[in-house]
Coordinates of C-alpha atoms in Angstrom, one line a residue:
M30 CA -41.0 -26.5 21.5
S31 CA -39.9 -29.8 18.7
T32 CA -36.4 -29.9 17.9
I33 CA -38.1 -29.6 14.1
Q34 CA -39.5 -26.5 15.5
R35 CA -36.8 -25.1 16.7
A36 CA -34.6 -25.8 13.4
T37 CA -37.3 -24.0 11.2
R38 CA -36.9 -20.9 13.7
A39 CA -32.8 -20.4 13.8
E40 CA -33.3 -20.8 9.8
A41 CA -35.8 -17.9 9.7
A42 CA -34.0 -15.7 11.9
E43 CA -30.9 -16.9 9.3
Q44 CA -32.6 -16.2 6.6
T45 CA -34.2 -12.5 8.2
A46 CA -31.0 -11.4 8.7
A47 CA -29.5 -12.9 6.0
R48 CA -31.8 -10.2 3.8
L49 CA -31.3 -7.3 6.2
V50 CA -26.9 -7.7 5.4
A51 CA -27.5 -7.9 1.6
T52 CA -30.5 -5.1 1.9
A53 CA -27.8 -3.0 3.8
R54 CA -25.2 -3.5 1.7
R55 CA -26.6 -2.1 -1.6
A56 CA -27.3 0.9 0.9
F57 CA -23.9 1.7 2.5
A58 CA -22.7 1.5 -1.1
E59 CA -25.0 3.4 -2.6
R60 CA -25.7 6.3 -0.3
G61 CA -23.0 5.8 2.4
F62 CA -23.4 5.2 5.9
A63 CA -24.9 8.5 7.5
R64 CA -27.6 8.5 4.6
V65 CA -28.9 5.1 5.6
S66 CA -32.3 4.7 7.7
L67 CA -32.4 2.6 9.6
D68 CA -36.6 2.4 9.1
A69 CA -35.9 2.2 6.1
L70 CA -33.5 -0.7 5.9
A71 CA -36.7 -2.9 7.7
A72 CA -39.1 -1.6 5.3
E73 CA -37.3 -2.8 2.2
T74 CA -36.6 -6.3 4.0
G75 CA -40.1 -6.7 5.1
V76 CA -39.2 -6.8 8.7
T77 CA -39.9 -4.7 12.2
R78 CA -37.7 -2.4 13.2
G79 CA -37.2 -4.4 16.3
A80 CA -36.4 -7.6 14.0
L81 CA -33.4 -5.2 13.0
H82 CA -32.2 -5.0 16.6
H83 CA -32.9 -7.9 17.5
H84 CA -30.5 -9.8 15.1
F85 CA -28.0 -6.7 14.8
T86 CA -28.0 -4.0 17.7
N87 CA -27.6 -1.4 16.5
K88 CA -26.8 0.3 13.1
S89 CA -22.9 0.0 13.3
G90 CA -23.4 -3.5 14.5
L91 CA -25.4 -4.1 10.8
F92 CA -22.6 -2.6 9.6
E93 CA -20.2 -4.6 10.7
A94 CA -22.2 -7.6 9.4
V95 CA -22.2 -6.0 5.8
L96 CA -17.9 -5.5 6.6
R97 CA -17.9 -9.0 7.2
A98 CA -20.0 -10.2 4.3
V99 CA -17.6 -8.2 1.5
D100 CA -14.3 -9.2 3.6
A101 CA -15.6 -13.0 3.1
E102 CA -17.2 -13.0 -0.4
I103 CA -13.6 -11.2 -1.6
A104 CA -11.8 -14.2 0.4
Q105 CA -14.0 -16.7 -1.7
E106 CA -12.9 -15.0 -4.9
L107 CA -9.2 -15.1 -3.6
D108 CA -9.5 -19.2 -2.7
R109 CA -10.2 -19.7 -6.3
L110 CA -8.0 -18.0 -7.6
Y111 CA -5.4 -19.2 -5.2
E112 CA -6.6 -23.0 -6.3
A113 CA -5.8 -22.4 -9.6
E114 CA -1.9 -21.5 -8.9
K115 CA 0.1 -24.7 -8.3
D116 CA 3.3 -22.8 -7.3
R117 CA 1.8 -21.0 -3.9
W118 CA 4.7 -18.3 -3.8
K119 CA 3.1 -17.5 -7.4
A120 CA -0.2 -17.7 -6.1
L121 CA 0.1 -15.6 -2.9
R122 CA 1.7 -12.7 -5.0
S123 CA -1.0 -13.3 -7.4
C124 CA -3.8 -13.2 -4.1
F125 CA -1.8 -9.7 -2.9
H126 CA -2.5 -8.3 -6.1
A127 CA -6.1 -9.2 -7.1
Y128 CA -7.6 -8.1 -3.7
L129 CA -6.4 -4.0 -4.9
D130 CA -8.5 -4.7 -7.3
L131 CA -11.1 -6.7 -5.9
A132 CA -11.5 -5.0 -2.4
L133 CA -11.7 -1.7 -4.7
R134 CA -14.1 -2.8 -7.1
P135 CA -16.6 0.0 -6.6
D136 CA -19.1 -1.9 -4.6
R137 CA -16.7 -2.4 -2.4
R138 CA -14.5 0.7 -1.4
R139 CA -16.8 2.9 0.0
I140 CA -17.8 0.2 2.8
L141 CA -14.8 -1.1 2.9
F142 CA -12.4 2.0 3.2
R143 CA -13.8 5.4 3.1
D144 CA -17.2 4.3 6.1
A145 CA -15.9 1.0 7.8
P146 CA -12.7 3.3 9.8
A147 CA -15.1 5.6 10.5
V148 CA -17.6 3.8 11.8
L149 CA -15.8 1.0 12.8
G150 CA -11.8 2.6 13.8
T151 CA -9.5 0.1 14.6
R152 CA -11.6 -2.9 14.3
T153 CA -12.1 -2.3 11.1
F154 CA -8.7 -3.6 10.2
E155 CA -9.2 -6.7 12.8
I156 CA -11.6 -8.3 11.1
L157 CA -10.3 -7.2 7.3
M158 CA -6.3 -8.0 8.4
A159 CA -7.3 -11.7 10.0
S160 CA -8.6 -13.0 7.1
G161 CA -6.4 -15.9 6.1
F162 CA -4.0 -14.8 8.1
G163 CA -3.3 -18.6 9.5
P164 CA -2.8 -19.8 6.5
M165 CA -0.3 -17.4 5.3
V166 CA 1.5 -17.7 8.0
S167 CA 1.5 -21.7 7.2
D168 CA 2.5 -21.4 3.5
L169 CA 5.1 -18.6 4.4
R170 CA 6.6 -21.2 6.6
G171 CA 7.1 -23.6 3.8
L172 CA 8.5 -21.5 1.9
V173 CA 10.7 -20.7 4.2
A174 CA 11.8 -23.8 4.5
E175 CA 12.1 -24.4 1.1
G176 CA 14.7 -21.6 0.5
R177 CA 12.3 -20.0 -1.7
I178 CA 12.1 -17.0 -0.1
R179 CA 14.1 -15.4 2.6
T180 CA 14.7 -17.1 5.8
I181 CA 12.6 -13.8 8.7
D182 CA 10.1 -15.6 10.6
P183 CA 7.0 -15.8 8.6
E184 CA 4.1 -14.5 10.8
A185 CA 6.2 -11.3 11.1
V186 CA 5.9 -11.4 6.7
A187 CA 2.5 -11.8 7.2
H188 CA 2.0 -9.2 9.2
A189 CA 3.8 -7.0 7.3
L190 CA 2.7 -7.9 3.8
N191 CA -1.0 -7.4 5.5
G192 CA 0.0 -3.6 6.4
V193 CA 1.4 -3.1 3.2
V194 CA -1.9 -3.6 1.2
M195 CA -3.8 -2.4 3.6
A196 CA -1.8 1.3 3.5
Q197 CA -2.0 0.8 -0.2
V198 CA -5.5 0.1 -0.8
M199 CA -6.4 3.4 1.8
W200 CA -4.2 5.5 -0.6
L201 CA -5.9 4.2 -3.2
A202 CA -8.9 4.7 -2.4
E203 CA -8.8 8.3 -1.4
A204 CA -7.6 8.3 -5.4
E205 CA -10.7 8.9 -8.1
D206 CA -12.4 5.8 -9.0
N207 CA -10.1 6.2 -12.5
D208 CA -6.8 6.9 -10.7
G209 CA -4.9 4.2 -13.1
D210 CA -1.8 5.1 -12.6
R211 CA -1.3 5.8 -8.4
L212 CA -3.6 1.7 -9.2
A213 CA -0.2 1.2 -11.3
A214 CA 2.4 2.4 -9.2
A215 CA 0.5 0.9 -5.7
H216 CA 1.5 -3.1 -8.0
A217 CA 4.6 -2.5 -9.0
A218 CA 5.3 -1.2 -5.2
L219 CA 3.6 -4.5 -4.3
D220 CA 6.4 -5.8 -6.6
A221 CA 8.7 -4.4 -5.2
V222 CA 8.2 -6.3 -2.0
F223 CA 7.5 -9.4 -2.7
D224 CA 11.0 -9.6 -4.6
G225 CA 12.3 -8.0 -1.6
L226 CA 11.5 -11.5 -0.3
T227 CA 12.9 -13.5 -2.7
A228 CA 16.6 -11.3 -2.6
G229 CA 19.5 -13.6 -1.6
S230 CA 17.4 -17.0 -1.5
Q231 CA 18.2 -20.2 -4.1
F232 CA 15.0 -19.6 -6.8
H233 CA 15.4 -15.5 -6.9
C234 CA 15.4 -15.6 -10.3
E235 CA 12.6 -17.8 -11.0
A236 CA 10.8 -16.6 -8.0
S237 CA 11.0 -12.9 -10.3

C-alpha cells in the first residue's frame, strides 16, 4: 500500500470517527446514555456496528470520546475569552465564572455531569480537571511572583480551584435548569474564593 493510500484510509477513518462522535453527542444529550442504542447510532451515521466497535470498542468508549469532544469545545471557548483579556488574573477569574455557564448549557449538562459520573466514574473528573491545568499552574506561578496573589503553591491552588468549580457544577446540575438563584449563589461563592487568594497581596484592591 502506498503512502498516499495509507493517508487516505487514515483520513477516512478519522472522518468516520468524527461523524460517530457528532451523532452520538446529539443522541446522548437528547436521550441520555441508557436510552441510546449503538445499532441506531451506527445506522444513523451510515456505518456498520462493527465499524463503531472498531473505533470505540463499546458504548462507554464512544461516550468517553463524546465527553472529550465536549470538554475540548468548552476549552476552545475559554481560550478565546482568556485571550481577549490582557490581565492574566482577571482572565483567569473570568474563565472560571464562564465555565459554570458554558458547561451547564443544556446540550452539555446531561453528558458532562449527569451521565458521565455514572458511566465513567472518577475518570470523568480526571478528564475534565486535566484541561488547561499546566498553563493555569504557569499563570498562577507568574501571578505569585508578581505579588498579584498570595504566596501559595501554584499547583495546590490550581487543584483547589478546579475542585471548587467541579463541585459547583455538580451541585448546579442537580437543580432545575432555570434555577437562577443557585447559579447566582455559585458565582458569588466563586468570587469569594478568588478574593481570598488576593487577600494581603499588594494588588488586592485592583484585583477585587
